[in-house]
XYZ file of C-alpha atoms in Angstrom:
331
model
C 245.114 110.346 60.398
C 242.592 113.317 59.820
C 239.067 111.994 61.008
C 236.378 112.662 58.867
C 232.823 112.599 60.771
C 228.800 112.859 59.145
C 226.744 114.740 60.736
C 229.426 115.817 63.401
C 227.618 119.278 64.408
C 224.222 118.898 66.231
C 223.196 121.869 67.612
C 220.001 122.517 69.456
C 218.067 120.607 72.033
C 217.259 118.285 69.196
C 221.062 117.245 68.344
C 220.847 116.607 72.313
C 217.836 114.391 72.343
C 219.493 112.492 69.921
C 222.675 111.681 71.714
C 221.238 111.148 75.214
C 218.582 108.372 73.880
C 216.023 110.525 75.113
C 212.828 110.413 72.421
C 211.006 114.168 71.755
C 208.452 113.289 74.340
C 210.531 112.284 77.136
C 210.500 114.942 80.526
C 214.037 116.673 80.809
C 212.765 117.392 84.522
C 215.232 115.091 86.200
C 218.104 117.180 85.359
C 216.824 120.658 86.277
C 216.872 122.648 89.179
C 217.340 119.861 92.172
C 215.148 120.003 95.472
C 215.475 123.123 96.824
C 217.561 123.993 99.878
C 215.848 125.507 102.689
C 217.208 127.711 105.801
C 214.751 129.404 107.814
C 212.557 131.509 105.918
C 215.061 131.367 102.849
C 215.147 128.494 99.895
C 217.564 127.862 97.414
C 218.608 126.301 94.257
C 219.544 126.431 90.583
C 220.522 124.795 86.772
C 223.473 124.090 84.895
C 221.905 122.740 82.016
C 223.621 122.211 78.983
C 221.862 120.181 76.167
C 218.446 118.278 77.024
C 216.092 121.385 78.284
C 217.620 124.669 76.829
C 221.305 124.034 75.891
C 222.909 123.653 72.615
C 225.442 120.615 71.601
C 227.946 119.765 69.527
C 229.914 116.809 68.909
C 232.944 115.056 67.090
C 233.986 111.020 67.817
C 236.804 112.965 70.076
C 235.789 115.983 71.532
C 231.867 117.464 72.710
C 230.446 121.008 74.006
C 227.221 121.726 75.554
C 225.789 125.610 76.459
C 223.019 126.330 78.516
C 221.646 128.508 80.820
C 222.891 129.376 84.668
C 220.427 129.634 86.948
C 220.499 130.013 90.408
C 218.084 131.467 92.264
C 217.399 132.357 96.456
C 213.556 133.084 97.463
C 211.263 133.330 100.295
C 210.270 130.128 101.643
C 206.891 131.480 102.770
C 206.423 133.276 98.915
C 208.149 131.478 96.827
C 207.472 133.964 93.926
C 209.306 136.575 95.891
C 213.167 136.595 94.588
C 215.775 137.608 97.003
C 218.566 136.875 95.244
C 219.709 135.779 91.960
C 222.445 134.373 89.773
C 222.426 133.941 86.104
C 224.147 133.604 83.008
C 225.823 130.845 80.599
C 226.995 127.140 81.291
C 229.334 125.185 78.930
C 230.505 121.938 79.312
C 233.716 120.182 77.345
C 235.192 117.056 77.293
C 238.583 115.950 75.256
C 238.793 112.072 74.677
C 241.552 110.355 73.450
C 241.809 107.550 71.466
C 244.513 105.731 73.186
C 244.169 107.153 76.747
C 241.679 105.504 79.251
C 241.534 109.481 80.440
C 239.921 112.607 79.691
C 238.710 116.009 80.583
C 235.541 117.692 81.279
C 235.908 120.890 81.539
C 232.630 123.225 83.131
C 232.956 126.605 82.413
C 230.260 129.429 84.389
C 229.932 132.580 83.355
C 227.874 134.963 85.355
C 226.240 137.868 83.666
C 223.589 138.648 86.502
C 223.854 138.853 90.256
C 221.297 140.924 92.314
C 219.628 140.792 95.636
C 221.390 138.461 98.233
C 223.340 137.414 95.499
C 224.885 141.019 94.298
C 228.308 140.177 95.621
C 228.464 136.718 94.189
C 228.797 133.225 96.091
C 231.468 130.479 96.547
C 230.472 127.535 94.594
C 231.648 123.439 95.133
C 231.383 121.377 91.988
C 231.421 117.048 91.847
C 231.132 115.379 88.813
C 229.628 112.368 89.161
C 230.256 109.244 86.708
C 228.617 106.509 88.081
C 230.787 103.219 88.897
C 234.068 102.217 87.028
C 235.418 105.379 86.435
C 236.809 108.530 88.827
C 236.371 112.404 88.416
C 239.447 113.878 90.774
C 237.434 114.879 93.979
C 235.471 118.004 94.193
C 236.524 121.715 92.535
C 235.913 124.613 94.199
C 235.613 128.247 92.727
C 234.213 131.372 93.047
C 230.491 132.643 91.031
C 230.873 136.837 90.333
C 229.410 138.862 88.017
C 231.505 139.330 84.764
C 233.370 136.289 85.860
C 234.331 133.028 83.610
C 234.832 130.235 86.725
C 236.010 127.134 85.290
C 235.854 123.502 86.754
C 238.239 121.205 85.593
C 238.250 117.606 86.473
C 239.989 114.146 84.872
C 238.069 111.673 84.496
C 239.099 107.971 84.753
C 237.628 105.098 83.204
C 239.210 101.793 84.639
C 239.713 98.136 84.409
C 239.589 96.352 80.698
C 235.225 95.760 79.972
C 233.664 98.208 77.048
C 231.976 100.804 79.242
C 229.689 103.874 78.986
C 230.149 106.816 80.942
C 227.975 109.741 81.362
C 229.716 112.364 83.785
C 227.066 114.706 85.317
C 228.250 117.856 87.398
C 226.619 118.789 90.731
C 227.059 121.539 92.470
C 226.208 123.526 96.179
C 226.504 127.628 95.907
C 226.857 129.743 99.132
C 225.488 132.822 99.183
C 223.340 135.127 100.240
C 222.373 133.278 103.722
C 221.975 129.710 102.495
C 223.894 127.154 100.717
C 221.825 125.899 97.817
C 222.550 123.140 95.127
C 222.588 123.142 91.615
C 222.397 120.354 88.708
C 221.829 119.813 85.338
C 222.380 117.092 82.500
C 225.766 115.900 81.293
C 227.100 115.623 78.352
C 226.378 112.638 75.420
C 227.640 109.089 76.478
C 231.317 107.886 76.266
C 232.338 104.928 75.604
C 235.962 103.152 77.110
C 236.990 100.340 76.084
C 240.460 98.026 75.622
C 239.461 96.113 72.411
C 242.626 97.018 70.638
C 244.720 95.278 73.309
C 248.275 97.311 71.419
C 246.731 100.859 72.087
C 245.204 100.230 75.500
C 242.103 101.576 77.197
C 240.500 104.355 74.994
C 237.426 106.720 74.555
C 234.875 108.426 71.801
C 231.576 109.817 71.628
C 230.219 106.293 69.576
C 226.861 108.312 68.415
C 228.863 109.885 66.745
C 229.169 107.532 63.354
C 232.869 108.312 61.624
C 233.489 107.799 57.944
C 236.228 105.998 56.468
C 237.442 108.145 53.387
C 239.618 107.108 50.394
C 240.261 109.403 47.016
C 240.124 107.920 43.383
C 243.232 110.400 42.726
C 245.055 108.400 44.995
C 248.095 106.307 43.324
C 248.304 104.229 45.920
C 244.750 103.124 46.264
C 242.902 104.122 43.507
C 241.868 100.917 42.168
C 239.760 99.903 45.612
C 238.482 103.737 45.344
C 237.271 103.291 42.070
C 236.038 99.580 42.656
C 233.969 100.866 45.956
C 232.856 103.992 44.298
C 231.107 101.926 41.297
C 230.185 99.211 44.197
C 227.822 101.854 46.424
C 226.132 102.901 42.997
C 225.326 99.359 42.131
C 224.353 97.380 45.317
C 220.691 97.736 46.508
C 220.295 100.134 49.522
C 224.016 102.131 48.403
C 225.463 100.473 52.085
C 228.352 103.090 53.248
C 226.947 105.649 51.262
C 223.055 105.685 51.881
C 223.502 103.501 54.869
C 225.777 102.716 57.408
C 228.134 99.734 57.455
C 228.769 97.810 60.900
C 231.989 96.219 62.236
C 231.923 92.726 62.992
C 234.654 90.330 64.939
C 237.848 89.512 63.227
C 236.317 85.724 62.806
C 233.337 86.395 61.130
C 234.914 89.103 58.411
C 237.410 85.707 57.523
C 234.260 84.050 56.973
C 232.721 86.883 54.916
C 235.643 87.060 52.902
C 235.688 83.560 51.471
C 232.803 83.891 50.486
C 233.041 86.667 48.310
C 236.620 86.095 47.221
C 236.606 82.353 47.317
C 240.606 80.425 46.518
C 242.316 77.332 45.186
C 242.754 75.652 42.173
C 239.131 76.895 40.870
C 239.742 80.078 41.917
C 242.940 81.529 40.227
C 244.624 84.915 40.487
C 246.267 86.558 37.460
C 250.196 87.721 38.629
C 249.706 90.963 41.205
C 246.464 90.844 41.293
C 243.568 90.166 44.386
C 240.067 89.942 44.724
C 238.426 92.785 46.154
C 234.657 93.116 47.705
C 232.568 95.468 48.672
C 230.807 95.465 51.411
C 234.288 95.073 53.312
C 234.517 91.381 54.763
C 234.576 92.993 58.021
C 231.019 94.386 57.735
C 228.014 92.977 58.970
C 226.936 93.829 55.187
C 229.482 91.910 54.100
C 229.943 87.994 52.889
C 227.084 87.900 50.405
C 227.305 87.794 47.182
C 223.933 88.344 46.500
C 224.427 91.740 46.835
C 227.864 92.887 46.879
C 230.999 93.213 44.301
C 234.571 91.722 43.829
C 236.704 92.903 41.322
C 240.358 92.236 40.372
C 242.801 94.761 41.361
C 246.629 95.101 41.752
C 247.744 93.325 45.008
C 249.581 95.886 45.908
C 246.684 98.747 45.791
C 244.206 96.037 47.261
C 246.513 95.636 50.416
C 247.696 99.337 51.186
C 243.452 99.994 50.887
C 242.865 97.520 53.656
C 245.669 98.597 55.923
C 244.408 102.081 55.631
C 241.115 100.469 56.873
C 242.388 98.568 59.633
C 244.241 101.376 61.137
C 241.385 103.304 60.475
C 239.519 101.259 62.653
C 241.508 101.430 65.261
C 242.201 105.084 65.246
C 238.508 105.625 65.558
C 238.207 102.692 67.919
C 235.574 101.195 65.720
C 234.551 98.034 67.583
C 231.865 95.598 66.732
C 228.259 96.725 65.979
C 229.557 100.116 65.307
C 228.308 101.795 62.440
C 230.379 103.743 60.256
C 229.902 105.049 56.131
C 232.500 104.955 53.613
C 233.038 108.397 51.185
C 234.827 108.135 48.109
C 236.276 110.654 46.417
């Protein structure tokens, strides 16, 4: 099923601020350049930032990128102004998700356009990725930094056990060089989230600030009646929900509740041959389930079903669980 995302590019250190929860204000300090390493009369260290302070970002429910800036720099302890050797250039960070796999790759890729001083010849470089607890990153990378060279570190991350989880992978990193070994940090990538809701897909991942949308066409034979009906609906209802604003997932239970009230049955409640009740909000919305403001309309049975199993696999595709917000675009 082709995923159709709003909003799915955010590039700049804004589109970063708003993934990592971080308001406008708030100090991107803690993931620059770590405490310096010191040896003798020499200190060390450096950056790999990649969204927060300088980077840019972008982002689908399945897959994200961060560049930024490499940085790493060797001075004189006793003048700290006084370079001795640097490395610099570009720092881009991937990760792959999948929506049925409880693993995925991140992916960070250095690129050195400067080395001078100390540093002319380069360095040897170890990279960790550190995810906090409940998941694993593969051990340590190692790799080489040169000048005109693309040094990728690959690791696979794993998020385990069966509780809804978020993961935010941040590399580290120590370079030698130069006379000193030196580390270097920056900030990760947005938050993942893992989790085993749909217990016949297993364990899976997104990006869940990323908000998908759920797409249906009015051209559509097969469900062109619900189309239509929801199209008309988000033009009606106060506030346009799935259009204007988001809708939100709730539990299986409470969109069976939602449902009878908006499509109510029995004997005072009939249903011409082939046809259903249809509502908008969906009955598994938080907007859903009142009928103060929402829509039903009859429509073929056969339209009304194929529309909600298209949502329901939907769901699951994009591992929609509950609370999630997601908008509806017809066609």
């Amino acid at each position: 099923m082709k995923l159709k995302l709003r909003n799915t590019a955010l590039v700049g250190s804004l589109g970063a601020l708003m993934f990592t929860g971080l308001t406008a204000g708030a100090s991107a300090s803690a993931s620059s350049s770590p405490a310096p390493a010191e040896k003798g009369t020499l200190a060390a260290a450096g950056s790999i930032d990649t969204g927060i302070s300088a980077g840019s970002s972008r982002y689908t429910r399945f897959t994200g990128t961060g560049t930024g800036p490499f940085n790493y720099r060797i001075w004189d302890a006793r003048n700290p102004s006084k370079t001795l050797g640097l490395l610099a250039g570009t720092v881009q960070q991937t990760e792959v998700l999948n929506y049925k796999r409880n693993t995925f790759k991140h992916r960070v890729t250095i690129k050195v356009t400067t080395a001078s001083g100390t540093l002319k010849g380069g360095g040897s470089a170890n990279m960790k990725l550190n995810c906090g607890t409940g998941c694993s990153t593969g051990g340590a990378k190692s790799g080489t930094l040169k000048k005109g060279k693309a040094t990728v570190f690959e690791f696979t991350v794993t998020s385990g056990g069966t509780k809804t989880v978020n993961l935010r992978p941040q590399p580290t990193m120590k370079i030698t060089g130069g006379g000193v070994t030196g580390p270097a940090s920056g900030d990760g990538l947005a938050a993942v989230r893992c989790d085993s809701t749909y217990k016949n897909m297993g364990r899976g991942c997104v990006f869940p600030s990323v908000q998908p949308v759920f797409s249906l066409s009015r051209t559509d034979p097969e469900v062109n009646e619900n189309a239509t009906h929801v199209y008309d609906a988000q033009r009606k209802i106060a506030g346009a929900p799935g259009l204007q604003t988001p809708l939100h997932k709730v539990s299986t239970a409470q969109g069976k509740k939602n449902r009878s009230k908006m499509c109510p049955t029995g004997p005072a409640h009939p249903r011409p041959a082939g046809k259903e009740c249809d509502e908008y909000p969906f009955a598994s919305t938080k907007e859903g389930g009142n009928p103060a403001n929402g829509s039903t309309r009859l429509i073929s049975k056969d339209d009304n079903q194929k529309a909600g199993n298209r949502l329901k696999l939907w769901y699951k595709d994009n591992r929609v669980i509950v609370d999630d917000p997601f908008w509806v675009s017809i066609k």
